[in-house]
């Protein structure tokens, strides 16, 4: 149980275009999902906390107008990278908390590799 | 703000040798501590958390509040333990956010 999927697993886009990444909790409900960015051989950097039915909370230094987050249901959060540039190329990972779990555990998706040309 | 430090970027041991991956944290209150593992080309997954006080795949970790440490240990390393290990913490009132250390790449040689 507690599986999180991401789609697509990898995407290549041209500079200036927008890309949407989906994060789904497959067998549990998640009021809270998290979006991370991971650079090669580096740790995960939290970008934002996605809350179902309300606005996302962004970490300091993350442009909310560039990284649009929508959490419209208890099983789906989306991250849209708007007007992508080569420096946005990275590995984006989402995680989710089980609504019915009182612990702090998060379940991670497999990640999405974004390459902006 | 809370911080997690993993001083070793790389750690290499031989099969059967003991292994200890270090993790120190800075937080004035009582955090919840985790170890996550990422095997090659796989997603991040929870290895263990301090509140459950369990042993997973032979690994244990004890929270030492005096030293603000949560080191991960295994008495006899196996080749399949080779992976990236991340220490993380979460604190009450943070909306369950995890703060990760930079990770330690463990290589277990035959």
CSV table of N, CA and C in Angstrom, one decimal, chain B residues 2-108:
chain,number,residue,atom,x,y,z
B,2,UNK,N,15.5,24.5,11.8
B,2,UNK,CA,16.1,23.2,12.0
B,2,UNK,C,17.0,22.8,10.9
B,3,UNK,N,18.0,22.0,11.2
B,3,UNK,CA,19.0,21.6,10.2
B,3,UNK,C,19.5,20.2,10.5
B,4,UNK,N,19.8,19.5,9.4
B,4,UNK,CA,20.3,18.1,9.5
B,4,UNK,C,21.6,18.0,8.8
B,5,UNK,N,22.6,17.5,9.5
B,5,UNK,CA,23.9,17.4,9.0
B,5,UNK,C,24.3,15.9,8.9
B,6,UNK,N,24.8,15.5,7.7
B,6,UNK,CA,25.4,14.2,7.5
B,6,UNK,C,26.8,14.5,7.0
B,7,UNK,N,27.7,14.3,7.9
B,7,UNK,CA,29.1,14.8,7.6
B,7,UNK,C,29.8,14.0,6.5
B,8,UNK,N,29.4,12.8,6.3
B,8,UNK,CA,30.1,11.9,5.3
B,8,UNK,C,29.3,11.9,4.0
B,9,UNK,N,29.9,12.4,2.9
B,9,UNK,CA,29.2,12.3,1.6
B,9,UNK,C,29.3,10.9,1.0
B,10,UNK,N,30.5,10.3,1.3
B,10,UNK,CA,30.7,8.9,0.8
B,10,UNK,C,31.2,8.0,1.9
B,11,UNK,N,30.8,6.8,1.9
B,11,UNK,CA,31.2,5.8,2.9
B,11,UNK,C,31.4,4.5,2.2
B,12,UNK,N,32.5,3.9,2.3
B,12,UNK,CA,32.8,2.6,1.7
B,12,UNK,C,33.3,1.6,2.7
B,13,UNK,N,32.6,0.5,2.7
B,13,UNK,CA,33.0,-0.6,3.7
B,13,UNK,C,33.0,-1.9,2.9
B,14,UNK,N,33.6,-2.9,3.5
B,14,UNK,CA,33.6,-4.3,3.0
B,14,UNK,C,32.4,-5.0,3.5
B,15,UNK,N,32.0,-6.0,2.7
B,15,UNK,CA,30.9,-6.9,3.2
B,15,UNK,C,31.2,-7.5,4.5
B,16,UNK,N,30.3,-7.5,5.4
B,16,UNK,CA,30.5,-8.2,6.7
B,16,UNK,C,31.0,-7.2,7.7
B,17,UNK,N,31.5,-6.0,7.3
B,17,UNK,CA,32.0,-5.1,8.3
B,17,UNK,C,30.9,-4.3,8.9
B,18,UNK,N,31.1,-3.7,10.1
B,18,UNK,CA,30.1,-2.8,10.6
B,18,UNK,C,30.0,-1.5,9.9
B,19,UNK,N,28.9,-0.9,9.9
B,19,UNK,CA,28.7,0.4,9.2
B,19,UNK,C,27.9,1.3,10.1
B,20,UNK,N,28.4,2.6,10.1
B,20,UNK,CA,27.6,3.6,10.9
B,20,UNK,C,27.6,4.9,10.0
B,21,UNK,N,26.4,5.3,9.7
B,21,UNK,CA,26.2,6.5,9.0
B,21,UNK,C,25.7,7.6,10.0
B,22,UNK,N,26.5,8.7,10.0
B,22,UNK,CA,26.2,9.7,11.0
B,22,UNK,C,25.2,10.7,10.6
B,23,UNK,N,24.4,11.2,11.6
B,23,UNK,CA,23.4,12.2,11.4
B,23,UNK,C,23.4,13.0,12.7
B,24,UNK,N,23.5,14.3,12.5
B,24,UNK,CA,23.3,15.2,13.6
B,24,UNK,C,22.3,16.3,13.2
B,25,UNK,N,21.5,16.7,14.2
B,25,UNK,CA,20.5,17.7,13.9
B,25,UNK,C,20.6,18.9,14.9
B,26,UNK,N,20.0,20.0,14.4
B,26,UNK,CA,19.9,21.1,15.3
B,26,UNK,C,18.4,21.5,15.4
B,27,UNK,N,17.9,21.4,16.6
B,27,UNK,CA,16.5,21.8,16.8
B,27,UNK,C,16.4,21.8,18.3
B,28,UNK,N,15.8,22.9,18.8
B,28,UNK,CA,15.7,23.0,20.3
B,28,UNK,C,14.6,22.2,20.9
B,29,UNK,N,13.7,21.7,20.1
B,29,UNK,CA,12.6,20.9,20.7
B,29,UNK,C,12.8,19.4,20.5
B,30,UNK,N,11.7,18.7,20.4
B,30,UNK,CA,11.7,17.3,20.2
B,30,UNK,C,11.2,16.9,18.8
B,31,UNK,N,12.2,16.7,17.9
B,31,UNK,CA,11.8,16.4,16.5
B,31,UNK,C,11.5,14.9,16.3
B,32,UNK,N,10.9,14.6,15.2
B,32,UNK,CA,10.7,13.2,14.8
B,32,UNK,C,11.8,13.0,13.7
B,33,UNK,N,12.6,11.9,13.9
B,33,UNK,CA,13.7,11.7,13.0
B,33,UNK,C,13.5,10.4,12.2
B,34,UNK,N,14.0,10.5,11.0
B,34,UNK,CA,13.8,9.4,10.0
B,34,UNK,C,15.1,9.1,9.3
B,35,UNK,N,15.2,7.9,8.8
B,35,UNK,CA,16.2,7.6,7.8
B,35,UNK,C,15.5,7.1,6.6
B,36,UNK,N,15.8,7.7,5.4
B,36,UNK,CA,15.3,7.3,4.1
B,36,UNK,C,16.4,6.7,3.3
B,37,UNK,N,16.1,5.8,2.5
B,37,UNK,CA,17.1,5.1,1.6
B,37,UNK,C,16.6,5.2,0.1
B,38,UNK,N,17.6,5.4,-0.7
B,38,UNK,CA,17.3,5.4,-2.2
B,38,UNK,C,18.3,4.5,-2.9
B,39,UNK,N,17.8,3.3,-3.3
B,39,UNK,CA,18.6,2.4,-4.0
B,39,UNK,C,18.7,2.9,-5.4
B,40,UNK,N,19.7,2.4,-6.2
B,40,UNK,CA,19.9,2.8,-7.5
B,40,UNK,C,18.7,2.7,-8.4
B,41,UNK,N,18.3,3.9,-9.0
B,41,UNK,CA,17.2,4.0,-9.9
B,41,UNK,C,15.8,3.6,-9.2
B,42,UNK,N,15.7,3.8,-7.9
B,42,UNK,CA,14.5,3.6,-7.3
B,42,UNK,C,14.1,4.8,-6.5
B,43,UNK,N,12.8,4.9,-6.1
B,43,UNK,CA,12.3,6.0,-5.4
B,43,UNK,C,12.8,6.0,-3.9
B,44,UNK,N,12.7,7.1,-3.3
B,44,UNK,CA,13.1,7.3,-1.9
B,44,UNK,C,12.1,6.5,-1.1
B,45,UNK,N,12.6,5.8,-0.1
B,45,UNK,CA,11.7,5.0,0.7
B,45,UNK,C,12.1,5.1,2.2
B,46,UNK,N,11.2,5.0,3.1
B,46,UNK,CA,11.5,5.1,4.5
B,46,UNK,C,12.2,3.8,5.0
B,47,UNK,N,13.3,4.0,5.7
B,47,UNK,CA,14.0,2.9,6.2
B,47,UNK,C,13.5,2.6,7.7
B,48,UNK,N,13.6,3.7,8.5
B,48,UNK,CA,13.1,3.6,9.8
B,48,UNK,C,12.9,5.0,10.4
B,49,UNK,N,12.2,5.0,11.5
B,49,UNK,CA,11.9,6.3,12.2
B,49,UNK,C,12.1,6.0,13.7
B,50,UNK,N,12.5,7.0,14.4
B,50,UNK,CA,13.0,6.8,15.8
B,50,UNK,C,11.8,6.4,16.7
B,51,UNK,N,10.6,6.9,16.4
B,51,UNK,CA,9.5,6.6,17.3
B,51,UNK,C,9.1,5.1,17.3
B,52,UNK,N,9.4,4.4,16.3
B,52,UNK,CA,9.0,3.0,16.2
B,52,UNK,C,10.1,2.1,16.9
B,53,UNK,N,11.3,2.6,17.0
B,53,UNK,CA,12.3,1.9,17.7
B,53,UNK,C,12.5,0.4,17.1
B,54,UNK,N,12.4,0.3,15.8
B,54,UNK,CA,12.5,-1.0,15.3
B,54,UNK,C,13.7,-1.2,14.5
B,55,UNK,N,14.0,-2.4,14.1
B,55,UNK,CA,15.2,-2.7,13.2
B,55,UNK,C,14.7,-3.2,11.9
B,56,UNK,N,15.1,-2.5,10.9
B,56,UNK,CA,14.7,-2.8,9.5
B,56,UNK,C,15.9,-3.2,8.7
B,57,UNK,N,15.9,-4.4,8.1
B,57,UNK,CA,17.0,-4.9,7.3
B,57,UNK,C,18.3,-4.9,8.1
B,58,UNK,N,18.2,-5.1,9.4
B,58,UNK,CA,19.4,-5.2,10.2
B,58,UNK,C,19.9,-3.8,10.7
B,59,UNK,N,19.2,-2.7,10.2
B,59,UNK,CA,19.7,-1.4,10.6
B,59,UNK,C,18.9,-0.9,11.9
B,60,UNK,N,19.6,-0.2,12.7
B,60,UNK,CA,19.0,0.4,13.9
B,60,UNK,C,19.5,1.9,14.0
B,61,UNK,N,18.8,2.7,14.6
B,61,UNK,CA,19.2,4.1,14.9
B,61,UNK,C,18.6,4.5,16.2
B,62,UNK,N,19.4,5.1,17.0
B,62,UNK,CA,19.0,5.5,18.3
B,62,UNK,C,19.1,7.1,18.4
B,63,UNK,N,18.0,7.6,18.9
B,63,UNK,CA,18.0,9.1,19.0
B,63,UNK,C,18.7,9.5,20.3
B,64,UNK,N,19.8,10.3,20.2
B,64,UNK,CA,20.5,10.7,21.4
B,64,UNK,C,20.3,12.2,21.5
B,65,UNK,N,19.4,12.6,22.4
B,65,UNK,CA,19.0,14.0,22.5
B,65,UNK,C,20.2,14.8,23.0
B,66,UNK,N,21.0,14.2,23.9
B,66,UNK,CA,22.1,15.0,24.4
B,66,UNK,C,23.1,15.4,23.4
B,67,UNK,N,23.4,14.5,22.5
B,67,UNK,CA,24.3,14.7,21.4
B,67,UNK,C,23.6,15.2,20.1
B,68,UNK,N,22.3,15.3,20.2
B,68,UNK,CA,21.5,15.6,19.0
B,68,UNK,C,21.9,14.8,17.8
B,69,UNK,N,21.9,13.5,18.0
B,69,UNK,CA,22.4,12.6,16.9
B,69,UNK,C,21.3,11.5,16.7
B,70,UNK,N,21.4,11.0,15.5
B,70,UNK,CA,20.5,9.9,15.1
B,70,UNK,C,21.3,9.0,14.1
B,71,UNK,N,22.4,8.4,14.6
B,71,UNK,CA,23.2,7.7,13.7
B,71,UNK,C,22.6,6.3,13.3
B,72,UNK,N,22.8,5.9,12.1
B,72,UNK,CA,22.3,4.7,11.6
B,72,UNK,C,23.4,3.6,11.6
B,73,UNK,N,23.1,2.4,12.1
B,73,UNK,CA,24.1,1.4,12.3
B,73,UNK,C,23.6,0.1,11.8
B,74,UNK,N,24.6,-0.7,11.4
B,74,UNK,CA,24.3,-2.1,11.0
B,74,UNK,C,25.6,-2.9,11.3
B,75,UNK,N,25.5,-4.0,12.1
B,75,UNK,CA,26.7,-4.7,12.5
B,75,UNK,C,27.4,-5.4,11.4
B,76,UNK,N,26.7,-5.9,10.4
B,76,UNK,CA,27.3,-6.6,9.3
B,76,UNK,C,26.8,-6.1,7.9
B,77,UNK,N,27.5,-5.3,7.2
B,77,UNK,CA,27.0,-4.8,6.0
B,77,UNK,C,26.9,-5.8,4.9
B,78,UNK,N,25.9,-5.7,4.0
B,78,UNK,CA,25.7,-6.5,2.9
B,78,UNK,C,25.8,-5.7,1.6
B,79,UNK,N,26.2,-6.4,0.5
B,79,UNK,CA,26.3,-5.6,-0.8
B,79,UNK,C,25.0,-4.9,-1.2
B,80,UNK,N,23.9,-5.6,-0.8
B,80,UNK,CA,22.6,-4.9,-1.2
B,80,UNK,C,22.3,-3.7,-0.4
B,81,UNK,N,23.1,-3.4,0.6
B,81,UNK,CA,22.9,-2.2,1.4
B,81,UNK,C,23.4,-1.0,0.7
B,82,UNK,N,24.2,-1.2,-0.4
B,82,UNK,CA,24.7,-0.1,-1.2
B,82,UNK,C,23.6,0.8,-1.7
B,83,UNK,N,23.6,2.1,-1.3
B,83,UNK,CA,22.5,3.0,-1.6
B,83,UNK,C,22.9,4.4,-1.1
B,84,UNK,N,22.0,5.3,-1.4
B,84,UNK,CA,22.1,6.7,-0.8
B,84,UNK,C,21.2,6.7,0.4
B,85,UNK,N,21.7,7.2,1.5
B,85,UNK,CA,20.9,7.3,2.7
B,85,UNK,C,20.8,8.7,3.2
B,86,UNK,N,19.5,9.1,3.5
B,86,UNK,CA,19.2,10.4,3.9
B,86,UNK,C,18.6,10.4,5.3
B,87,UNK,N,19.1,11.3,6.1
B,87,UNK,CA,18.6,11.5,7.4
B,87,UNK,C,17.6,12.7,7.3
B,88,UNK,N,16.5,12.6,8.0
B,88,UNK,CA,15.5,13.7,7.9
B,88,UNK,C,14.8,13.9,9.2
B,89,UNK,N,14.3,15.1,9.4
B,89,UNK,CA,13.6,15.4,10.6
B,89,UNK,C,12.3,16.2,10.3
B,90,UNK,N,11.4,16.1,11.2
B,90,UNK,CA,10.1,16.8,11.1
B,90,UNK,C,9.8,17.3,12.4
B,91,UNK,N,9.2,18.5,12.5
B,91,UNK,CA,8.9,19.1,13.8
B,91,UNK,C,7.4,19.5,13.9
B,92,UNK,N,6.9,19.5,15.1
B,92,UNK,CA,5.5,19.8,15.3
B,92,UNK,C,5.2,21.2,14.9
B,93,UNK,N,4.1,21.4,14.2
B,93,UNK,CA,3.8,22.7,13.7
B,93,UNK,C,4.3,23.1,12.4
B,94,UNK,N,5.0,22.2,11.8
B,94,UNK,CA,5.7,22.5,10.5
B,94,UNK,C,4.8,22.0,9.3
B,95,UNK,N,3.6,21.6,9.6
B,95,UNK,CA,2.8,21.0,8.5
B,95,UNK,C,3.4,19.8,8.0
B,96,UNK,N,4.1,19.1,8.8
B,96,UNK,CA,4.7,17.8,8.5
B,96,UNK,C,5.8,17.9,7.5
B,97,UNK,N,6.4,19.0,7.3
B,97,UNK,CA,7.5,19.2,6.4
B,97,UNK,C,8.7,18.4,6.8
B,98,UNK,N,9.5,17.8,5.9
B,98,UNK,CA,10.7,17.1,6.2
B,98,UNK,C,11.9,17.9,5.8
B,99,UNK,N,12.9,18.0,6.7
B,99,UNK,CA,14.1,18.6,6.4
B,99,UNK,C,15.2,17.5,6.2
B,100,UNK,N,15.8,17.5,5.0
B,100,UNK,CA,16.7,16.4,4.7
B,100,UNK,C,18.2,16.8,4.9
B,101,UNK,N,19.0,15.9,5.3
B,101,UNK,CA,20.4,16.1,5.2
B,101,UNK,C,20.9,15.9,3.8
B,102,UNK,N,22.1,16.1,3.5
B,102,UNK,CA,22.6,16.0,2.1
B,102,UNK,C,22.8,14.6,1.6
B,103,UNK,N,22.8,13.7,2.5
B,103,UNK,CA,22.8,12.3,2.1
B,103,UNK,C,24.2,11.7,2.2
B,104,UNK,N,24.3,10.4,2.4
B,104,UNK,CA,25.6,9.7,2.4
B,104,UNK,C,25.4,8.5,1.4
B,105,UNK,N,26.4,8.4,0.5
B,105,UNK,CA,26.4,7.3,-0.4
B,105,UNK,C,27.2,6.2,0.2
B,106,UNK,N,26.5,5.1,0.5
B,106,UNK,CA,27.2,3.9,1.1
B,106,UNK,C,27.5,2.9,0.0
B,107,UNK,N,28.7,2.5,-0.1
B,107,UNK,CA,29.1,1.4,-1.0
B,107,UNK,C,29.7,0.3,-0.2
B,108,UNK,N,29.1,-0.9,-0.4
B,108,UNK,CA,29.5,-2.1,0.3
B,108,UNK,C,30.3,-3.0,-0.7
